[in-house]
């Protein structure tokens, strides 16, 4: 059917894709196009842009004036643009549609050169001017960002599951090792007692034996401390001496490290005021801070930790500083938020948990981020028990 253009002016009967005329109000159509959230573009068989709505303007940064009448390739990256003319020509000459009626993810190119993913669905309509292709485009960047975030969270969850499995294995290992270690200690003590009683051993051998007993006892204490640390315990508040908790935390964190290469500067006053606290939770804060500090000085030339205790305004302050590089700027503002980490294997939970423990005790955890050759200094503040 040959369509006379004049016959189908605005508000009059127009052909549809099926060739049947309907009455369309141009004003209504324009308002649909202009208010649509998705970009809508219409091109002819030569790929010239016939219609380009407002959403397209914000998507690509080109105004309608710049695009109308031009080849649609101008909003495509080079790789797509090269094939597009050929693709339209093939289709017009009766080839098989590759995208029409299917829709797929493609890439668009904005005026400033930015390339971005788009979900594109294309329909074809038969008009009195020939075939026209209608493309509907949705910016996929927000969806992609959300997908990436979900993926990140998933990776973190998997990592967390692994960490908690390791914790369980650690607890089981501590339990399993305790028994043979106790047996070793008892055997050594038995030999020591017998030799003292009947004088069957010379002094050097007795001394060596005593040393072996002491080392086995120490190993037993370390295991006990590890078990206490990983075991779930009901929260309890009591008067605690923070300096004792810090010493134990140092021992836990330096387990298995060449501790001698790390210098620890303790600045504790003689009388450290007691605080009312849950010792397990408070120790968790120090383990977190000390572990971070030890990791921060790992590649530093000078490996030094400085722990200072002082009280002011009814609060006990504990500074944990290190000779590392300070807090990475990209993480500084988010430091205490969950999942903020600069470490490939990090969970980014230590500081957020530590701060909430300190705050739930009526105190706080703050940081001086350091940088420029200074390491970070974290300060834990806890209310002291006041004398009546
Ligand atoms: P994680 O150790 O799992 O990353 P944290 O919440 O304990 O989680 O620490 C968050 C981030 O804070 C670390 O990834 C690191 O970038 C930074 N950070 C913490 N302590 C220090 C420190 N002493 N020196 C430098 N950066 C630190």
CSV table of C-alpha atoms and ligand atoms in Angstrom, one decimal:
chain,number,residue,atom,x,y,z
A,1,UNK,CA,0.0,0.0,0.0
A,2,UNK,CA,1.4,3.4,-1.0
A,3,UNK,CA,0.8,5.9,1.8
A,4,UNK,CA,0.3,9.5,1.0
A,5,UNK,CA,2.2,11.5,3.6
A,6,UNK,CA,-0.4,14.3,3.7
A,7,UNK,CA,-3.1,11.9,4.6
A,8,UNK,CA,-1.5,11.1,7.9
A,9,UNK,CA,-0.7,14.4,9.5
A,10,UNK,CA,-0.9,15.1,13.2
A,11,UNK,CA,-4.1,14.0,14.8
A,12,UNK,CA,-5.2,12.1,11.8
A,13,UNK,CA,-5.2,8.4,10.9
A,14,UNK,CA,-1.6,7.0,10.9
A,15,UNK,CA,-0.4,3.6,9.9
A,16,UNK,CA,0.9,1.2,12.6
A,17,UNK,CA,3.4,-1.6,12.3
A,18,UNK,CA,0.6,-3.8,11.2
A,19,UNK,CA,-0.4,-1.3,8.5
A,20,UNK,CA,-3.8,-0.6,10.0
A,21,UNK,CA,-4.4,3.1,10.5
A,22,UNK,CA,-5.2,4.5,13.9
A,23,UNK,CA,-5.8,8.0,15.2
A,24,UNK,CA,-2.9,9.3,17.3
A,25,UNK,CA,-2.7,12.7,19.0
A,26,UNK,CA,0.8,14.0,18.3
A,27,UNK,CA,0.7,16.0,21.5
A,28,UNK,CA,0.0,12.9,23.5
A,29,UNK,CA,2.7,10.9,21.8
A,30,UNK,CA,5.2,13.8,22.4
A,31,UNK,CA,4.3,13.9,26.1
A,32,UNK,CA,4.8,10.2,26.4
A,33,UNK,CA,8.2,10.4,24.7
A,34,UNK,CA,9.3,13.4,26.8
A,35,UNK,CA,8.3,12.0,30.1
A,36,UNK,CA,9.5,8.5,29.5
A,37,UNK,CA,12.2,7.4,32.0
A,38,UNK,CA,13.9,5.3,29.3
A,39,UNK,CA,15.7,6.8,26.3
A,40,UNK,CA,13.6,6.4,23.2
A,41,UNK,CA,15.1,7.0,19.8
A,42,UNK,CA,13.6,6.4,16.3
A,43,UNK,CA,15.8,6.0,13.2
A,44,UNK,CA,15.0,5.4,9.6
A,45,UNK,CA,16.4,2.8,7.2
A,46,UNK,CA,19.5,4.9,6.6
A,47,UNK,CA,20.1,5.0,10.4
A,48,UNK,CA,19.3,8.7,10.6
A,49,UNK,CA,17.8,9.9,13.9
A,50,UNK,CA,14.1,10.9,13.5
A,51,UNK,CA,13.2,11.2,17.1
A,52,UNK,CA,15.3,11.6,20.3
A,53,UNK,CA,13.6,12.1,23.6
A,54,UNK,CA,14.5,14.0,26.7
A,55,UNK,CA,15.8,10.9,28.6
A,56,UNK,CA,18.2,10.4,25.7
A,57,UNK,CA,19.5,13.9,26.1
A,58,UNK,CA,20.4,13.2,29.7
A,59,UNK,CA,21.8,9.8,28.9
A,60,UNK,CA,24.1,10.8,26.1
A,61,UNK,CA,24.7,14.5,26.8
A,62,UNK,CA,23.7,15.6,23.3
A,63,UNK,CA,20.7,17.8,22.8
A,64,UNK,CA,18.0,16.7,20.3
A,65,UNK,CA,19.2,19.5,17.9
A,66,UNK,CA,22.6,18.0,17.7
A,67,UNK,CA,21.4,14.5,17.0
A,68,UNK,CA,18.3,14.8,14.8
A,69,UNK,CA,19.0,14.0,11.2
A,70,UNK,CA,22.5,12.5,12.1
A,71,UNK,CA,23.5,8.9,11.9
A,72,UNK,CA,22.8,7.1,15.1
A,73,UNK,CA,26.4,5.9,15.1
A,74,UNK,CA,27.3,9.2,17.0
A,75,UNK,CA,26.0,7.7,20.2
A,76,UNK,CA,27.8,4.4,19.8
A,77,UNK,CA,31.3,3.4,20.6
A,78,UNK,CA,33.7,2.9,17.6
A,79,UNK,CA,33.4,-0.9,17.7
A,80,UNK,CA,29.6,-0.9,17.4
A,81,UNK,CA,29.4,2.0,15.0
A,82,UNK,CA,31.6,0.2,12.4
A,83,UNK,CA,29.1,-2.7,12.1
A,84,UNK,CA,25.9,-0.8,12.5
A,85,UNK,CA,25.3,0.5,8.9
A,86,UNK,CA,26.0,-3.0,7.5
A,87,UNK,CA,23.7,-4.5,10.0
A,88,UNK,CA,20.8,-2.2,9.2
A,89,UNK,CA,21.4,-2.6,5.5
A,90,UNK,CA,21.3,-6.4,5.8
A,91,UNK,CA,18.1,-6.3,7.8
A,92,UNK,CA,16.4,-4.0,5.3
A,93,UNK,CA,17.4,-6.3,2.4
A,94,UNK,CA,15.6,-9.1,4.1
A,95,UNK,CA,18.3,-10.5,6.4
A,96,UNK,CA,17.5,-12.0,9.8
A,97,UNK,CA,17.1,-9.7,12.7
A,98,UNK,CA,19.8,-9.9,15.3
A,99,UNK,CA,18.4,-7.6,17.9
A,100,UNK,CA,14.9,-6.6,16.8
A,101,UNK,CA,12.2,-8.0,19.1
A,102,UNK,CA,14.9,-9.5,21.3
A,103,UNK,CA,16.7,-6.8,23.2
A,104,UNK,CA,20.2,-7.1,24.6
A,105,UNK,CA,23.0,-5.4,26.4
A,106,UNK,CA,25.0,-3.0,24.3
A,107,UNK,CA,27.3,-0.1,25.0
A,108,UNK,CA,26.5,3.6,24.4
A,109,UNK,CA,28.9,6.5,24.1
A,110,UNK,CA,28.1,9.9,25.6
A,111,UNK,CA,29.1,13.3,24.2
A,112,UNK,CA,32.1,13.4,26.6
A,113,UNK,CA,33.4,10.1,25.3
A,114,UNK,CA,32.2,8.0,28.3
A,115,UNK,CA,31.1,4.5,27.3
A,116,UNK,CA,28.5,2.8,29.4
A,117,UNK,CA,26.3,-0.3,29.3
A,118,UNK,CA,22.7,0.0,28.0
A,119,UNK,CA,19.8,-2.4,27.8
A,120,UNK,CA,18.5,-1.9,24.3
A,121,UNK,CA,15.3,-3.3,22.9
A,122,UNK,CA,14.4,-2.5,19.3
A,123,UNK,CA,11.1,-2.6,17.5
A,124,UNK,CA,10.3,-2.0,13.9
A,125,UNK,CA,7.3,-0.1,12.6
A,126,UNK,CA,6.2,0.3,9.0
A,127,UNK,CA,5.4,4.0,8.3
A,128,UNK,CA,4.5,5.9,5.2
A,129,UNK,CA,8.2,7.0,5.0
A,130,UNK,CA,9.4,3.4,5.0
A,131,UNK,CA,10.5,1.3,7.9
A,132,UNK,CA,11.5,2.9,11.2
A,133,UNK,CA,13.4,1.4,14.0
A,134,UNK,CA,12.4,2.3,17.6
A,135,UNK,CA,15.1,1.8,20.2
A,136,UNK,CA,14.3,1.9,23.9
A,137,UNK,CA,17.3,2.3,26.1
A,138,UNK,CA,17.9,1.9,29.8
A,139,UNK,CA,21.1,2.9,31.6
A,140,UNK,CA,22.5,-0.2,33.2
A,141,UNK,CA,25.1,1.6,35.3
A,142,UNK,CA,23.0,1.7,38.5
A,143,UNK,CA,22.1,-2.0,38.1
A,144,UNK,CA,25.7,-3.0,37.4
A,145,UNK,CA,26.8,-1.0,40.5
A,146,UNK,CA,24.2,-2.8,42.6
A,147,UNK,CA,25.2,-6.2,41.2
A,148,UNK,CA,28.9,-5.5,41.9
A,149,UNK,CA,28.0,-4.5,45.5
A,150,UNK,CA,26.1,-7.7,46.0
A,151,UNK,CA,29.0,-9.7,44.6
A,152,UNK,CA,31.4,-7.9,47.0
A,153,UNK,CA,29.1,-8.7,49.9
A,154,UNK,CA,28.9,-12.3,48.8
A,155,UNK,CA,32.7,-12.6,48.7
A,156,UNK,CA,32.9,-11.0,52.2
A,157,UNK,CA,30.3,-13.5,53.5
A,158,UNK,CA,32.2,-16.5,52.0
A,159,UNK,CA,35.3,-15.1,53.6
A,160,UNK,CA,33.6,-14.6,57.0
A,161,UNK,CA,32.3,-18.2,56.8
A,162,UNK,CA,35.9,-19.4,56.2
A,163,UNK,CA,37.2,-17.2,59.1
A,164,UNK,CA,34.6,-18.6,61.5
A,165,UNK,CA,35.5,-22.2,60.3
A,166,UNK,CA,39.2,-21.4,61.2
A,167,UNK,CA,38.1,-20.1,64.6
A,168,UNK,CA,36.3,-23.4,65.2
A,169,UNK,CA,39.3,-25.4,64.0
A,170,UNK,CA,41.5,-23.3,66.4
A,171,UNK,CA,39.2,-24.1,69.3
A,172,UNK,CA,39.2,-27.8,68.4
A,173,UNK,CA,43.0,-27.8,68.0
A,174,UNK,CA,43.5,-26.1,71.4
A,175,UNK,CA,41.2,-28.8,72.9
A,176,UNK,CA,43.0,-31.7,71.2
A,177,UNK,CA,46.5,-30.4,72.2
A,178,UNK,CA,45.6,-29.8,75.8
A,179,UNK,CA,45.5,-33.5,76.7
A,180,UNK,CA,48.9,-34.7,75.3
A,181,UNK,CA,50.5,-31.5,76.7
A,182,UNK,CA,49.1,-32.2,80.2
A,183,UNK,CA,50.5,-35.8,79.9
A,184,UNK,CA,54.0,-34.5,78.8
A,185,UNK,CA,53.9,-32.2,81.8
A,186,UNK,CA,53.0,-35.0,84.2
A,187,UNK,CA,55.7,-37.3,82.9
A,188,UNK,CA,58.3,-34.6,83.2
A,189,UNK,CA,57.2,-33.8,86.7
A,190,UNK,CA,57.3,-37.5,87.7
A,191,UNK,CA,60.9,-37.8,86.4
A,192,UNK,CA,61.8,-34.6,88.2
A,193,UNK,CA,60.3,-35.8,91.5
A,194,UNK,CA,61.9,-39.3,91.3
A,195,UNK,CA,65.4,-37.9,90.5
A,196,UNK,CA,65.1,-35.4,93.4
A,197,UNK,CA,64.0,-38.2,95.8
A,198,UNK,CA,66.8,-40.7,94.9
A,199,UNK,CA,69.4,-38.3,93.6
A,200,UNK,CA,69.7,-40.3,90.4
A,201,UNK,CA,70.3,-37.3,88.1
A,202,UNK,CA,73.0,-34.7,88.0
A,203,UNK,CA,72.2,-31.0,88.5
A,204,UNK,CA,72.5,-30.0,84.9
A,205,UNK,CA,70.0,-32.6,83.8
A,206,UNK,CA,67.6,-31.6,86.6
A,207,UNK,CA,67.8,-28.0,85.6
A,208,UNK,CA,67.1,-28.9,81.9
A,209,UNK,CA,64.1,-31.0,83.1
A,210,UNK,CA,62.7,-28.1,85.1
A,211,UNK,CA,63.0,-25.8,82.1
A,212,UNK,CA,61.1,-28.4,80.0
A,213,UNK,CA,58.4,-28.4,82.6
A,214,UNK,CA,58.2,-24.6,82.6
A,215,UNK,CA,58.0,-24.4,78.8
A,216,UNK,CA,55.2,-27.1,78.7
A,217,UNK,CA,53.3,-25.1,81.4
A,218,UNK,CA,53.7,-22.0,79.3
A,219,UNK,CA,52.4,-23.8,76.2
A,220,UNK,CA,49.4,-25.0,78.3
A,221,UNK,CA,48.7,-21.4,79.4
A,222,UNK,CA,48.8,-20.2,75.8
A,223,UNK,CA,46.4,-22.8,74.7
A,224,UNK,CA,44.1,-22.0,77.6
A,225,UNK,CA,44.1,-18.4,76.7
A,226,UNK,CA,43.3,-19.2,73.1
A,227,UNK,CA,40.4,-21.3,74.2
A,228,UNK,CA,39.1,-18.6,76.5
A,229,UNK,CA,39.4,-16.2,73.6
A,230,UNK,CA,37.5,-18.2,71.0
A,231,UNK,CA,34.9,-19.7,73.3
A,232,UNK,CA,31.5,-17.9,73.4
A,233,UNK,CA,31.0,-16.6,76.9
A,234,UNK,CA,28.0,-14.9,78.4
A,235,UNK,CA,28.7,-11.1,78.8
A,236,UNK,CA,29.7,-10.2,82.3
A,237,UNK,CA,30.7,-6.9,83.8
A,238,UNK,CA,33.2,-6.7,86.6
A,239,UNK,CA,36.0,-4.6,87.9
A,240,UNK,CA,39.0,-5.3,85.6
A,241,UNK,CA,42.6,-4.2,85.4
A,242,UNK,CA,43.0,-3.2,81.8
A,243,UNK,CA,46.8,-3.5,81.8
A,244,UNK,CA,46.5,-7.2,82.5
A,245,UNK,CA,44.2,-7.6,79.5
A,246,UNK,CA,46.6,-5.7,77.3
A,247,UNK,CA,49.5,-7.9,78.3
A,248,UNK,CA,47.5,-11.0,77.4
A,249,UNK,CA,46.4,-9.4,74.1
A,250,UNK,CA,50.0,-8.7,73.2
A,251,UNK,CA,50.9,-12.3,73.8
A,252,UNK,CA,48.0,-13.5,71.7
A,253,UNK,CA,48.7,-11.2,68.8
A,254,UNK,CA,52.5,-11.9,68.7
A,255,UNK,CA,51.9,-15.7,68.8
A,256,UNK,CA,54.0,-17.2,66.1
A,257,UNK,CA,55.6,-14.0,65.1
A,258,UNK,CA,59.3,-13.1,65.5
A,259,UNK,CA,58.3,-10.9,68.4
A,260,UNK,CA,61.9,-9.8,69.0
A,261,UNK,CA,61.9,-7.7,65.8
A,262,UNK,CA,59.0,-5.7,67.2
A,263,UNK,CA,59.8,-3.1,69.9
A,264,UNK,CA,57.0,-2.5,72.3
A,265,UNK,CA,57.1,0.7,74.3
A,266,UNK,CA,54.7,0.4,77.3
A,267,UNK,CA,53.9,3.6,79.1
A,268,UNK,CA,51.8,2.5,82.0
A,269,UNK,CA,51.5,4.5,85.2
A,270,UNK,CA,52.0,2.6,88.4
A,271,UNK,CA,48.4,2.7,89.5
A,272,UNK,CA,46.0,2.0,86.7
A,273,UNK,CA,42.4,2.7,87.8
A,274,UNK,CA,40.0,-0.2,87.5
A,275,UNK,CA,37.2,-0.1,85.0
A,276,UNK,CA,33.8,-1.9,85.1
A,277,UNK,CA,33.9,-4.0,82.0
A,278,UNK,CA,33.4,-7.3,80.3
A,279,UNK,CA,37.1,-8.5,80.1
A,280,UNK,CA,36.6,-10.7,77.1
A,281,UNK,CA,35.0,-8.0,75.0
A,282,UNK,CA,37.5,-5.3,76.1
A,283,UNK,CA,40.4,-7.7,75.3
A,284,UNK,CA,38.9,-8.2,71.9
A,285,UNK,CA,39.3,-4.4,71.3
A,286,UNK,CA,43.0,-4.6,72.1
A,287,UNK,CA,43.5,-7.8,70.0
A,288,UNK,CA,41.9,-6.0,67.1
A,289,UNK,CA,44.0,-2.8,67.5
A,290,UNK,CA,47.2,-4.6,68.1
A,291,UNK,CA,46.7,-7.0,65.2
A,292,UNK,CA,46.1,-4.0,62.9
A,293,UNK,CA,49.1,-2.2,64.3
A,294,UNK,CA,51.4,-5.3,63.8
A,295,UNK,CA,50.1,-5.6,60.2
A,296,UNK,CA,50.6,-1.9,59.6
A,297,UNK,CA,54.3,-2.1,60.6
A,298,UNK,CA,54.9,-5.3,58.7
A,299,UNK,CA,56.7,-3.6,55.8
A,300,UNK,CA,57.9,-0.5,57.8
A,301,UNK,CA,61.6,-0.2,58.5
A,302,UNK,CA,61.1,0.6,62.1
A,303,UNK,CA,58.8,-1.8,63.8
A,304,UNK,CA,57.5,-0.2,67.0
A,305,UNK,CA,54.3,-0.2,69.0
A,306,UNK,CA,53.6,2.3,71.7
A,307,UNK,CA,50.9,1.6,74.3
A,308,UNK,CA,50.1,4.4,76.7
A,309,UNK,CA,47.7,4.4,79.6
A,310,UNK,CA,46.6,7.6,81.3
A,311,UNK,CA,43.4,8.8,83.1
A,312,UNK,CA,41.6,12.1,82.8
A,313,UNK,CA,38.1,13.3,83.5
A,314,UNK,CA,37.0,10.0,85.1
A,315,UNK,CA,38.1,8.1,81.9
A,316,UNK,CA,40.9,5.7,81.4
A,317,UNK,CA,42.5,6.4,78.0
A,318,UNK,CA,44.6,3.7,76.3
A,319,UNK,CA,46.6,4.9,73.2
A,320,UNK,CA,47.7,2.2,70.8
A,321,UNK,CA,50.1,3.7,68.3
A,322,UNK,CA,52.5,2.2,65.7
A,323,UNK,CA,55.3,3.2,63.5
A,324,UNK,CA,53.4,2.2,60.3
A,325,UNK,CA,52.4,4.5,57.5
A,326,UNK,CA,49.1,5.8,59.1
A,327,UNK,CA,45.6,5.3,57.8
A,328,UNK,CA,45.2,5.1,54.0
A,329,UNK,CA,43.4,8.3,52.9
A,330,UNK,CA,40.8,6.4,50.8
A,331,UNK,CA,39.6,4.6,53.8
A,332,UNK,CA,39.9,7.4,56.5
A,333,UNK,CA,36.4,8.7,56.4
A,334,UNK,CA,34.8,5.2,56.5
A,335,UNK,CA,37.2,3.7,59.0
A,336,UNK,CA,34.7,2.7,61.6
A,337,UNK,CA,32.0,1.5,59.2
A,338,UNK,CA,31.6,-2.3,58.7
A,339,UNK,CA,33.4,-3.7,55.7
A,340,UNK,CA,35.8,-0.8,55.2
A,341,UNK,CA,39.1,-2.5,54.6
A,342,UNK,CA,42.2,-1.8,52.6
A,343,UNK,CA,43.4,-5.4,52.9
A,344,UNK,CA,42.8,-8.0,50.3
A,345,UNK,CA,41.9,-10.6,52.9
A,346,UNK,CA,40.4,-8.1,55.3
A,347,UNK,CA,36.8,-8.2,56.6
A,348,UNK,CA,36.7,-4.6,57.7
A,349,UNK,CA,34.8,-5.5,60.9
A,350,UNK,CA,37.5,-5.2,63.6
A,351,UNK,CA,37.2,-1.4,64.1
A,352,UNK,CA,33.5,-1.2,63.8
A,353,UNK,CA,33.0,-4.0,66.4
A,354,UNK,CA,35.7,-2.4,68.7
A,355,UNK,CA,34.0,1.0,68.6
A,356,UNK,CA,30.6,-0.5,69.4
A,357,UNK,CA,32.1,-2.5,72.4
A,358,UNK,CA,33.8,0.7,73.7
A,359,UNK,CA,30.6,2.7,73.3
A,360,UNK,CA,28.4,0.0,75.0
A,361,UNK,CA,30.7,0.4,78.0
A,362,UNK,CA,30.0,4.1,78.1
A,363,UNK,CA,33.4,4.9,76.4
A,364,UNK,CA,34.6,5.4,72.9
A,365,UNK,CA,37.2,4.5,70.3
A,366,UNK,CA,38.8,7.3,68.3
A,367,UNK,CA,41.7,7.7,66.0
A,368,UNK,CA,44.5,10.0,65.0
A,369,UNK,CA,45.1,8.8,61.5
A,370,UNK,CA,48.8,9.8,61.3
A,371,UNK,CA,50.3,9.8,57.8
A,372,UNK,CA,53.4,11.8,56.6
A,373,UNK,CA,55.8,9.4,58.3
A,374,UNK,CA,53.6,9.0,61.4
A,375,UNK,CA,51.7,5.9,62.3
A,376,UNK,CA,48.0,5.8,63.4
A,377,UNK,CA,47.2,6.1,67.1
A,378,UNK,CA,43.9,4.6,68.3
A,379,UNK,CA,42.5,5.7,71.6
A,380,UNK,CA,40.2,3.6,73.7
A,381,UNK,CA,38.4,5.5,76.5
A,382,UNK,CA,36.6,3.7,79.3
A,383,UNK,CA,34.9,5.1,82.4
A,384,UNK,CA,36.8,4.3,85.6
A,385,UNK,CA,35.3,3.0,88.8
A,386,UNK,CA,34.9,5.9,91.1
A,387,UNK,CA,35.7,5.6,94.8
A,388,UNK,CA,32.6,6.3,97.0
B,1,LIG,P1,40.5,-5.3,58.6
B,1,LIG,O1,41.7,-5.3,59.5
B,1,LIG,O2,39.8,-6.6,58.4
B,1,LIG,O3,40.7,-4.5,57.3
B,1,LIG,P2,39.5,-3.3,60.5
B,1,LIG,O4,38.1,-2.7,60.7
B,1,LIG,O5,40.2,-3.8,61.7
B,1,LIG,O6,39.4,-4.4,59.4
B,1,LIG,O7,40.4,-2.1,59.9
B,1,LIG,C1,39.9,-1.4,58.8
B,1,LIG,C2,41.0,-0.7,58.0
B,1,LIG,O8,41.6,0.3,58.8
B,1,LIG,C3,42.2,-1.6,57.6
B,1,LIG,O9,41.9,-2.4,56.4
B,1,LIG,C4,43.3,-0.6,57.4
B,1,LIG,O10,43.3,0.0,56.2
B,1,LIG,C5,43.0,0.5,58.4
B,1,LIG,N1,43.8,0.4,59.7
B,1,LIG,C6,43.4,-0.1,60.9
B,1,LIG,N2,44.4,0.0,61.8
B,1,LIG,C7,45.4,0.6,61.1
B,1,LIG,C8,46.8,1.0,61.5
B,1,LIG,N3,47.2,0.8,62.7
B,1,LIG,N4,47.5,1.6,60.6
B,1,LIG,C9,47.1,1.8,59.3
B,1,LIG,N5,45.8,1.5,58.9
B,1,LIG,C10,45.0,0.9,59.8
